[in-house]
């Protein structure tokens, strides 16, 4: 069995082809798609977080709304950029959203990716200390976030509070037990995967890795997963970790599918630069008749190694089409591969 969910960037655009014309459309349709995939038997609704862009941003209002409208599916992010986050305020938001959802949040966090503006985190009031990088700052925010999620008190209570305090040091409230075990790190390389394992976080790996080892993307990603699990075991954590990978996968089962994706998949990986300093390898996408997809996906070693697959969706095509695309994978592809 493999958990299968969707990952949406939540784009909106006034372009004529878009069925998502505004921020309101993007948010409401995200909730509707989550409800639809729960009805279809999928396992998760995940959302990307970007700032200064016509895409989904601060995620917790959306996650809480989906938590209130669904009963079973996991609800998550992939990923929250920790450079922008106040970690203690985030603990409060995450705790509230997780309690509303009945303990179904799966929060992916990371350093983030290149954004729409230069050093956008500075506009949010955050800057790396002298001699440190924005990646260092993201990890520092993460360490504070994870420690506070443990539920241990650390703040000195006021001797004359407005309301009575419980005994001892205080913590951010509301606290959601178990959420600490449902935090994931978006790892873009093998070393960051090992770091995430040592911190006791699950791992998310996308269709991009910030290194090129001269091997196919899926093989490099499968090695990343292996190194993550080895580092997890070496750290001595008590529970079993989880690993997700994301892919663009479309089964061509009707005329709409062929019109949108009938030119076929991106059949090979691509190597390029996501910024002037960072060389990256981008994994291929898949679009084919179901029987062809089954053969191609059986050879993707990273998908086979992961316990969770996130299907990236073209959200601007609307709720009905994206629900159809996910249902096609669940109905025609997943059973043939033993995922269902």
mmCIF file of C-alpha atoms in Angstrom:
data_model
loop_
_atom_site.group_PDB
_atom_site.id
_atom_site.type_symbol
_atom_site.label_atom_id
_atom_site.label_comp_id
_atom_site.label_asym_id
_atom_site.label_seq_id
_atom_site.Cartn_x
_atom_site.Cartn_y
_atom_site.Cartn_z
ATOM 1 C CA UNK A 1 0.000 0.000 0.000
ATOM 2 C CA UNK A 2 1.108 3.526 -0.759
ATOM 3 C CA UNK A 3 -0.513 6.769 0.359
ATOM 4 C CA UNK A 4 -1.499 8.935 -2.611
ATOM 5 C CA UNK A 5 -2.345 12.599 -2.330
ATOM 6 C CA UNK A 6 -2.191 15.734 -4.414
ATOM 7 C CA UNK A 7 0.123 18.743 -4.246
ATOM 8 C CA UNK A 8 -1.176 22.115 -5.429
ATOM 9 C CA UNK A 9 0.656 25.402 -5.864
ATOM 10 C CA UNK A 10 -2.693 27.200 -5.879
ATOM 11 C CA UNK A 11 -1.976 29.478 -8.825
ATOM 12 C CA UNK A 12 -4.533 32.017 -9.917
ATOM 13 C CA UNK A 13 -4.513 34.051 -13.094
ATOM 14 C CA UNK A 14 -6.789 36.319 -15.099
ATOM 15 C CA UNK A 15 -5.730 34.475 -18.257
ATOM 16 C CA UNK A 16 -8.666 33.291 -20.395
ATOM 17 C CA UNK A 17 -7.766 29.598 -20.013
ATOM 18 C CA UNK A 18 -7.715 29.705 -16.202
ATOM 19 C CA UNK A 19 -10.637 28.504 -14.118
ATOM 20 C CA UNK A 20 -8.943 30.063 -11.081
ATOM 21 C CA UNK A 21 -9.172 33.808 -11.632
ATOM 22 C CA UNK A 22 -8.628 35.184 -8.125
ATOM 23 C CA UNK A 23 -7.164 34.435 -4.713
ATOM 24 C CA UNK A 24 -10.677 33.640 -3.521
ATOM 25 C CA UNK A 25 -11.052 31.084 -6.313
ATOM 26 C CA UNK A 26 -7.732 29.475 -5.422
ATOM 27 C CA UNK A 27 -8.603 29.094 -1.749
ATOM 28 C CA UNK A 28 -12.179 27.903 -2.190
ATOM 29 C CA UNK A 29 -11.285 25.473 -4.974
ATOM 30 C CA UNK A 30 -8.456 24.069 -2.822
ATOM 31 C CA UNK A 31 -11.031 23.184 -0.173
ATOM 32 C CA UNK A 32 -13.373 21.713 -2.785
ATOM 33 C CA UNK A 33 -10.621 19.588 -4.331
ATOM 34 C CA UNK A 34 -9.656 18.239 -0.910
ATOM 35 C CA UNK A 35 -13.277 17.226 -0.320
ATOM 36 C CA UNK A 36 -13.470 15.627 -3.766
ATOM 37 C CA UNK A 37 -10.320 13.525 -3.377
ATOM 38 C CA UNK A 38 -11.431 12.358 0.054
ATOM 39 C CA UNK A 39 -14.625 11.093 -1.560
ATOM 40 C CA UNK A 40 -12.515 9.340 -4.231
ATOM 41 C CA UNK A 41 -10.495 7.472 -1.626
ATOM 42 C CA UNK A 42 -7.211 9.378 -1.955
ATOM 43 C CA UNK A 43 -5.130 9.967 1.139
ATOM 44 C CA UNK A 44 -3.945 13.558 1.254
ATOM 45 C CA UNK A 45 -4.240 17.203 0.247
ATOM 46 C CA UNK A 46 -0.952 19.116 0.270
ATOM 47 C CA UNK A 47 -0.187 22.706 -0.646
ATOM 48 C CA UNK A 48 2.880 24.661 -1.658
ATOM 49 C CA UNK A 49 3.659 27.956 0.101
ATOM 50 C CA UNK A 50 5.054 30.958 -1.804
ATOM 51 C CA UNK A 51 5.186 34.625 -0.821
ATOM 52 C CA UNK A 52 4.791 37.722 -3.010
ATOM 53 C CA UNK A 53 3.180 35.591 -5.724
ATOM 54 C CA UNK A 54 -0.300 34.862 -7.070
ATOM 55 C CA UNK A 55 -0.195 31.466 -5.386
ATOM 56 C CA UNK A 56 -1.130 30.040 -2.006
ATOM 57 C CA UNK A 57 0.829 31.643 0.841
ATOM 58 C CA UNK A 58 0.391 31.499 4.646
ATOM 59 C CA UNK A 59 -1.226 28.073 4.893
ATOM 60 C CA UNK A 60 -2.929 27.712 8.255
ATOM 61 C CA UNK A 61 -6.331 29.310 7.492
ATOM 62 C CA UNK A 62 -6.624 26.977 4.482
ATOM 63 C CA UNK A 63 -5.451 23.898 6.402
ATOM 64 C CA UNK A 64 -7.916 24.626 9.209
ATOM 65 C CA UNK A 65 -10.784 25.110 6.754
ATOM 66 C CA UNK A 66 -10.008 21.797 5.037
ATOM 67 C CA UNK A 67 -9.712 20.128 8.423
ATOM 68 C CA UNK A 68 -13.220 21.326 9.289
ATOM 69 C CA UNK A 69 -14.686 20.135 5.970
ATOM 70 C CA UNK A 70 -13.071 16.684 5.755
ATOM 71 C CA UNK A 71 -12.877 13.668 8.050
ATOM 72 C CA UNK A 72 -10.121 11.315 6.909
ATOM 73 C CA UNK A 73 -7.447 12.639 4.578
ATOM 74 C CA UNK A 74 -4.067 13.951 5.643
ATOM 75 C CA UNK A 75 -3.706 17.720 5.220
ATOM 76 C CA UNK A 76 -0.282 19.149 4.676
ATOM 77 C CA UNK A 77 2.245 21.490 3.141
ATOM 78 C CA UNK A 78 5.165 20.949 0.800
ATOM 79 C CA UNK A 79 6.738 23.182 1.943
ATOM 80 C CA UNK A 80 6.559 26.124 4.355
ATOM 81 C CA UNK A 81 9.605 28.375 3.917
ATOM 82 C CA UNK A 82 11.028 28.691 7.430
ATOM 83 C CA UNK A 83 13.005 31.810 6.545
ATOM 84 C CA UNK A 84 9.707 33.726 6.740
ATOM 85 C CA UNK A 85 8.283 32.188 9.914
ATOM 86 C CA UNK A 86 7.990 33.298 13.525
ATOM 87 C CA UNK A 87 8.444 29.799 14.973
ATOM 88 C CA UNK A 88 6.456 30.346 18.184
ATOM 89 C CA UNK A 89 3.507 31.974 16.413
ATOM 90 C CA UNK A 90 3.689 29.100 13.937
ATOM 91 C CA UNK A 91 3.419 26.607 16.826
ATOM 92 C CA UNK A 92 0.157 28.263 17.871
ATOM 93 C CA UNK A 93 -1.251 28.310 14.327
ATOM 94 C CA UNK A 94 -0.212 24.725 13.653
ATOM 95 C CA UNK A 95 -1.587 23.506 16.976
ATOM 96 C CA UNK A 96 -4.962 25.128 16.338
ATOM 97 C CA UNK A 97 -5.224 23.802 12.762
ATOM 98 C CA UNK A 98 -4.208 20.294 13.847
ATOM 99 C CA UNK A 99 -6.787 20.212 16.641
ATOM 100 C CA UNK A 100 -9.510 21.361 14.239
ATOM 101 C CA UNK A 101 -8.479 18.563 11.861
ATOM 102 C CA UNK A 102 -8.389 15.923 14.585
ATOM 103 C CA UNK A 103 -4.647 15.324 14.342
ATOM 104 C CA UNK A 104 -4.371 15.000 10.549
ATOM 105 C CA UNK A 105 -1.790 17.699 9.759
ATOM 106 C CA UNK A 106 1.415 16.656 7.990
ATOM 107 C CA UNK A 107 3.535 19.793 7.830
ATOM 108 C CA UNK A 108 6.372 19.971 5.334
ATOM 109 C CA UNK A 109 8.875 22.716 6.114
ATOM 110 C CA UNK A 110 12.237 23.682 4.637
ATOM 111 C CA UNK A 111 14.593 26.492 3.680
ATOM 112 C CA UNK A 112 12.398 27.237 0.713
ATOM 113 C CA UNK A 113 13.242 27.966 -2.893
ATOM 114 C CA UNK A 114 14.090 31.107 -4.875
ATOM 115 C CA UNK A 115 11.189 33.517 -4.448
ATOM 116 C CA UNK A 116 9.557 36.312 -6.411
ATOM 117 C CA UNK A 117 11.491 39.081 -4.661
ATOM 118 C CA UNK A 118 15.059 39.443 -3.468
ATOM 119 C CA UNK A 119 15.447 38.310 0.165
ATOM 120 C CA UNK A 120 11.716 38.447 0.720
ATOM 121 C CA UNK A 121 12.118 37.227 4.300
ATOM 122 C CA UNK A 122 13.637 40.624 5.185
ATOM 123 C CA UNK A 123 10.285 42.293 4.462
ATOM 124 C CA UNK A 124 8.787 39.914 7.017
ATOM 125 C CA UNK A 125 11.267 41.168 9.610
ATOM 126 C CA UNK A 126 13.886 38.398 9.497
ATOM 127 C CA UNK A 127 17.549 38.582 8.531
ATOM 128 C CA UNK A 128 20.448 36.176 9.020
ATOM 129 C CA UNK A 129 22.936 37.050 11.731
ATOM 130 C CA UNK A 130 26.331 38.314 10.659
ATOM 131 C CA UNK A 131 28.361 35.512 9.166
ATOM 132 C CA UNK A 132 25.306 33.295 8.645
ATOM 133 C CA UNK A 133 23.198 32.463 5.591
ATOM 134 C CA UNK A 134 19.461 32.448 5.052
ATOM 135 C CA UNK A 135 19.661 28.640 5.173
ATOM 136 C CA UNK A 136 21.237 28.885 8.638
ATOM 137 C CA UNK A 137 18.388 31.158 9.716
ATOM 138 C CA UNK A 138 15.790 28.710 8.392
ATOM 139 C CA UNK A 139 17.331 25.883 10.396
ATOM 140 C CA UNK A 140 17.468 28.043 13.530
ATOM 141 C CA UNK A 141 13.772 28.871 13.152
ATOM 142 C CA UNK A 142 13.144 25.160 12.658
ATOM 143 C CA UNK A 143 15.004 24.193 15.830
ATOM 144 C CA UNK A 144 12.913 26.637 17.891
ATOM 145 C CA UNK A 145 9.727 25.395 16.216
ATOM 146 C CA UNK A 146 10.491 21.733 16.892
ATOM 147 C CA UNK A 147 11.461 22.364 20.503
ATOM 148 C CA UNK A 148 8.276 24.307 21.186
ATOM 149 C CA UNK A 149 6.172 21.599 19.519
ATOM 150 C CA UNK A 150 7.400 19.147 22.156
ATOM 151 C CA UNK A 151 5.024 20.772 24.624
ATOM 152 C CA UNK A 152 7.619 21.499 27.304
ATOM 153 C CA UNK A 153 7.146 24.799 29.116
ATOM 154 C CA UNK A 154 9.891 27.410 28.837
ATOM 155 C CA UNK A 155 8.337 30.857 29.477
ATOM 156 C CA UNK A 156 8.403 32.412 32.961
ATOM 157 C CA UNK A 157 4.839 33.077 34.142
ATOM 158 C CA UNK A 158 3.743 36.509 35.281
ATOM 159 C CA UNK A 159 3.288 36.547 39.092
ATOM 160 C CA UNK A 160 0.178 38.723 38.589
ATOM 161 C CA UNK A 161 -1.491 37.264 35.493
ATOM 162 C CA UNK A 162 -4.857 38.256 34.054
ATOM 163 C CA UNK A 163 -5.973 34.614 34.419
ATOM 164 C CA UNK A 164 -4.668 31.868 36.717
ATOM 165 C CA UNK A 165 -1.675 29.950 35.350
ATOM 166 C CA UNK A 166 -0.995 26.235 35.691
ATOM 167 C CA UNK A 167 2.084 25.435 37.759
ATOM 168 C CA UNK A 168 5.539 25.657 36.195
ATOM 169 C CA UNK A 169 6.836 27.262 33.031
ATOM 170 C CA UNK A 170 4.382 28.034 30.247
ATOM 171 C CA UNK A 171 4.254 26.953 26.578
ATOM 172 C CA UNK A 172 2.480 28.283 23.471
ATOM 173 C CA UNK A 173 -1.138 27.188 23.327
ATOM 174 C CA UNK A 174 -3.029 25.365 22.012
ATOM 175 C CA UNK A 175 -0.728 22.371 22.142
ATOM 176 C CA UNK A 176 -1.502 19.455 19.815
ATOM 177 C CA UNK A 177 -0.010 16.173 21.075
ATOM 178 C CA UNK A 178 1.610 14.120 18.341
ATOM 179 C CA UNK A 179 2.137 16.947 15.863
ATOM 180 C CA UNK A 180 5.905 16.885 16.447
ATOM 181 C CA UNK A 181 6.006 13.425 14.816
ATOM 182 C CA UNK A 182 4.182 14.762 11.753
ATOM 183 C CA UNK A 183 6.743 17.358 10.701
ATOM 184 C CA UNK A 184 8.564 16.754 7.400
ATOM 185 C CA UNK A 185 11.665 18.420 5.957
ATOM 186 C CA UNK A 186 11.787 19.188 2.256
ATOM 187 C CA UNK A 187 15.243 17.881 1.394
ATOM 188 C CA UNK A 188 16.825 18.961 -1.868
ATOM 189 C CA UNK A 189 20.046 16.972 -1.515
ATOM 190 C CA UNK A 190 21.501 13.898 0.109
ATOM 191 C CA UNK A 191 23.217 15.795 2.987
ATOM 192 C CA UNK A 192 20.034 17.679 3.908
ATOM 193 C CA UNK A 193 18.144 14.374 3.955
ATOM 194 C CA UNK A 194 20.613 13.004 6.492
ATOM 195 C CA UNK A 195 20.332 16.190 8.568
ATOM 196 C CA UNK A 196 16.532 15.884 8.581
ATOM 197 C CA UNK A 197 16.798 12.295 9.788
ATOM 198 C CA UNK A 198 19.011 13.308 12.690
ATOM 199 C CA UNK A 199 16.417 15.905 13.712
ATOM 200 C CA UNK A 200 13.673 13.272 13.745
ATOM 201 C CA UNK A 201 11.681 14.759 10.865
ATOM 202 C CA UNK A 202 10.044 12.825 8.044
ATOM 203 C CA UNK A 203 11.346 13.626 4.548
ATOM 204 C CA UNK A 204 9.734 15.160 1.495
ATOM 205 C CA UNK A 205 11.588 15.046 -1.821
ATOM 206 C CA UNK A 206 10.235 16.853 -4.858
ATOM 207 C CA UNK A 207 10.986 16.764 -8.579
ATOM 208 C CA UNK A 208 14.129 18.827 -8.042
ATOM 209 C CA UNK A 209 17.434 18.054 -6.360
ATOM 210 C CA UNK A 210 20.184 20.610 -5.938
ATOM 211 C CA UNK A 211 22.980 18.295 -7.022
ATOM 212 C CA UNK A 212 23.813 16.355 -10.158
ATOM 213 C CA UNK A 213 25.584 13.026 -9.646
ATOM 214 C CA UNK A 214 25.478 11.945 -13.270
ATOM 215 C CA UNK A 215 22.749 9.339 -12.694
ATOM 216 C CA UNK A 216 19.019 9.419 -13.526
ATOM 217 C CA UNK A 217 16.961 11.599 -11.206
ATOM 218 C CA UNK A 218 14.945 8.705 -9.784
ATOM 219 C CA UNK A 219 18.155 6.812 -8.947
ATOM 220 C CA UNK A 220 19.657 9.827 -7.171
ATOM 221 C CA UNK A 221 16.412 10.354 -5.277
ATOM 222 C CA UNK A 222 16.257 6.671 -4.310
ATOM 223 C CA UNK A 223 19.782 6.976 -2.919
ATOM 224 C CA UNK A 224 18.688 10.062 -0.989
ATOM 225 C CA UNK A 225 15.858 8.040 0.544
ATOM 226 C CA UNK A 226 18.236 5.215 1.453
ATOM 227 C CA UNK A 227 20.682 7.609 3.139
ATOM 228 C CA UNK A 228 17.821 9.258 5.020
ATOM 229 C CA UNK A 229 16.625 5.948 6.419
ATOM 230 C CA UNK A 230 20.149 4.868 7.346
ATOM 231 C CA UNK A 231 20.722 8.153 9.190
ATOM 232 C CA UNK A 232 17.350 7.740 10.921
ATOM 233 C CA UNK A 233 18.300 4.285 12.164
ATOM 234 C CA UNK A 234 21.722 5.505 13.303
ATOM 235 C CA UNK A 235 20.071 8.322 15.285
ATOM 236 C CA UNK A 236 18.075 5.741 17.247
ATOM 237 C CA UNK A 237 14.616 7.266 16.835
ATOM 238 C CA UNK A 238 11.865 5.060 18.219
ATOM 239 C CA UNK A 239 9.277 5.423 15.456
ATOM 240 C CA UNK A 240 9.391 4.582 11.761
ATOM 241 C CA UNK A 241 9.958 7.573 9.470
ATOM 242 C CA UNK A 242 7.924 8.487 6.431
ATOM 243 C CA UNK A 243 9.091 9.599 2.991
ATOM 244 C CA UNK A 244 7.146 11.300 0.213
ATOM 245 C CA UNK A 245 8.071 12.074 -3.373
ATOM 246 C CA UNK A 246 6.129 14.263 -5.793
ATOM 247 C CA UNK A 247 5.551 13.677 -9.489
ATOM 248 C CA UNK A 248 3.507 15.026 -12.391
ATOM 249 C CA UNK A 249 1.601 11.964 -13.629
ATOM 250 C CA UNK A 250 -1.365 11.968 -16.018
ATOM 251 C CA UNK A 251 -3.238 8.948 -17.337
ATOM 252 C CA UNK A 252 -4.640 9.604 -20.801
ATOM 253 C CA UNK A 253 -8.098 8.056 -20.580
ATOM 254 C CA UNK A 254 -10.339 10.520 -22.448
ATOM 255 C CA UNK A 255 -10.244 13.323 -24.998
ATOM 256 C CA UNK A 256 -9.655 16.021 -22.383
ATOM 257 C CA UNK A 257 -6.550 14.240 -21.128
ATOM 258 C CA UNK A 258 -5.225 13.892 -24.652
ATOM 259 C CA UNK A 259 -5.956 17.544 -25.421
ATOM 260 C CA UNK A 260 -4.138 18.763 -22.322
ATOM 261 C CA UNK A 261 -1.295 16.239 -22.075
ATOM 262 C CA UNK A 262 -1.444 14.129 -25.235
ATOM 263 C CA UNK A 263 1.931 15.310 -26.452
ATOM 264 C CA UNK A 264 3.352 12.861 -23.953
ATOM 265 C CA UNK A 265 5.555 13.176 -20.947
ATOM 266 C CA UNK A 266 8.835 14.918 -20.466
ATOM 267 C CA UNK A 267 10.670 11.685 -21.113
ATOM 268 C CA UNK A 268 14.048 12.654 -19.702
ATOM 269 C CA UNK A 269 15.460 14.527 -16.741
ATOM 270 C CA UNK A 270 16.790 18.038 -17.181
ATOM 271 C CA UNK A 271 19.787 19.728 -15.615
ATOM 272 C CA UNK A 272 19.836 23.486 -15.051
ATOM 273 C CA UNK A 273 20.344 26.270 -12.542
ATOM 274 C CA UNK A 274 17.684 27.512 -10.115
ATOM 275 C CA UNK A 275 19.922 30.481 -9.258
ATOM 276 C CA UNK A 276 23.410 31.534 -10.425
ATOM 277 C CA UNK A 277 25.084 29.360 -7.779
ATOM 278 C CA UNK A 278 22.849 26.297 -7.622
ATOM 279 C CA UNK A 279 22.951 23.560 -10.226
ATOM 280 C CA UNK A 280 19.983 21.208 -10.049
ATOM 281 C CA UNK A 281 18.499 18.166 -11.706
ATOM 282 C CA UNK A 282 14.790 18.155 -12.505
ATOM 283 C CA UNK A 283 12.931 14.855 -12.683
ATOM 284 C CA UNK A 284 10.813 13.848 -15.649
ATOM 285 C CA UNK A 285 7.029 13.977 -15.817
ATOM 286 C CA UNK A 286 4.695 11.200 -16.983
ATOM 287 C CA UNK A 287 1.719 11.328 -19.354
ATOM 288 C CA UNK A 288 0.584 8.231 -21.241
ATOM 289 C CA UNK A 289 -2.105 5.590 -21.595
ATOM 290 C CA UNK A 290 -2.561 3.717 -18.287
ATOM 291 C CA UNK A 291 -0.819 0.520 -19.412
ATOM 292 C CA UNK A 292 2.220 2.516 -20.527
ATOM 293 C CA UNK A 293 2.236 4.493 -17.291
ATOM 294 C CA UNK A 294 2.288 1.301 -15.263
ATOM 295 C CA UNK A 295 5.421 0.117 -17.052
ATOM 296 C CA UNK A 296 7.171 3.487 -16.782
ATOM 297 C CA UNK A 297 6.346 4.047 -13.123
ATOM 298 C CA UNK A 298 7.457 0.533 -12.190
ATOM 299 C CA UNK A 299 10.958 1.625 -13.200
ATOM 300 C CA UNK A 300 10.936 4.773 -11.039
ATOM 301 C CA UNK A 301 12.928 3.484 -8.072
ATOM 302 C CA UNK A 302 12.300 6.542 -5.901
ATOM 303 C CA UNK A 303 8.521 6.211 -6.145
ATOM 304 C CA UNK A 304 8.863 2.557 -5.233
ATOM 305 C CA UNK A 305 11.003 3.438 -2.210
ATOM 306 C CA UNK A 306 8.653 6.105 -0.842
ATOM 307 C CA UNK A 307 5.566 5.399 1.249
ATOM 308 C CA UNK A 308 3.719 8.498 0.001
ATOM 309 C CA UNK A 309 3.254 9.846 -3.537
ATOM 310 C CA UNK A 310 2.096 13.426 -4.095
ATOM 311 C CA UNK A 311 0.587 14.073 -7.514
ATOM 312 C CA UNK A 312 1.214 17.653 -8.615
ATOM 313 C CA UNK A 313 -1.978 19.077 -10.069
ATOM 314 C CA UNK A 314 -2.568 21.845 -12.642
ATOM 315 C CA UNK A 315 -4.997 23.614 -10.347
ATOM 316 C CA UNK A 316 -5.952 26.261 -12.928
ATOM 317 C CA UNK A 317 -7.762 23.553 -14.890
ATOM 318 C CA UNK A 318 -10.371 23.480 -12.128
ATOM 319 C CA UNK A 319 -11.670 21.133 -9.463
ATOM 320 C CA UNK A 320 -13.617 18.775 -11.714
ATOM 321 C CA UNK A 321 -10.742 18.070 -14.068
ATOM 322 C CA UNK A 322 -8.168 17.616 -11.313
ATOM 323 C CA UNK A 323 -10.453 15.249 -9.418
ATOM 324 C CA UNK A 324 -10.820 13.276 -12.662
ATOM 325 C CA UNK A 325 -7.040 13.168 -13.161
ATOM 326 C CA UNK A 326 -6.471 11.879 -9.639
ATOM 327 C CA UNK A 327 -9.288 9.346 -9.937
ATOM 328 C CA UNK A 328 -7.690 7.989 -13.120
ATOM 329 C CA UNK A 329 -4.459 7.269 -11.244
ATOM 330 C CA UNK A 330 -6.333 5.662 -8.362
ATOM 331 C CA UNK A 331 -8.500 3.547 -10.667
ATOM 332 C CA UNK A 332 -6.270 2.533 -13.581
ATOM 333 C CA UNK A 333 -2.662 2.829 -12.392
ATOM 334 C CA UNK A 334 -2.310 2.388 -8.638
ATOM 335 C CA UNK A 335 -3.889 -1.108 -8.424
ATOM 336 C CA UNK A 336 -1.648 -2.438 -11.202
ATOM 337 C CA UNK A 337 1.443 -1.283 -9.291
ATOM 338 C CA UNK A 338 0.300 -2.673 -5.950
ATOM 339 C CA UNK A 339 -0.271 0.757 -4.454
ATOM 340 C CA UNK A 340 -3.910 -0.078 -3.718
#
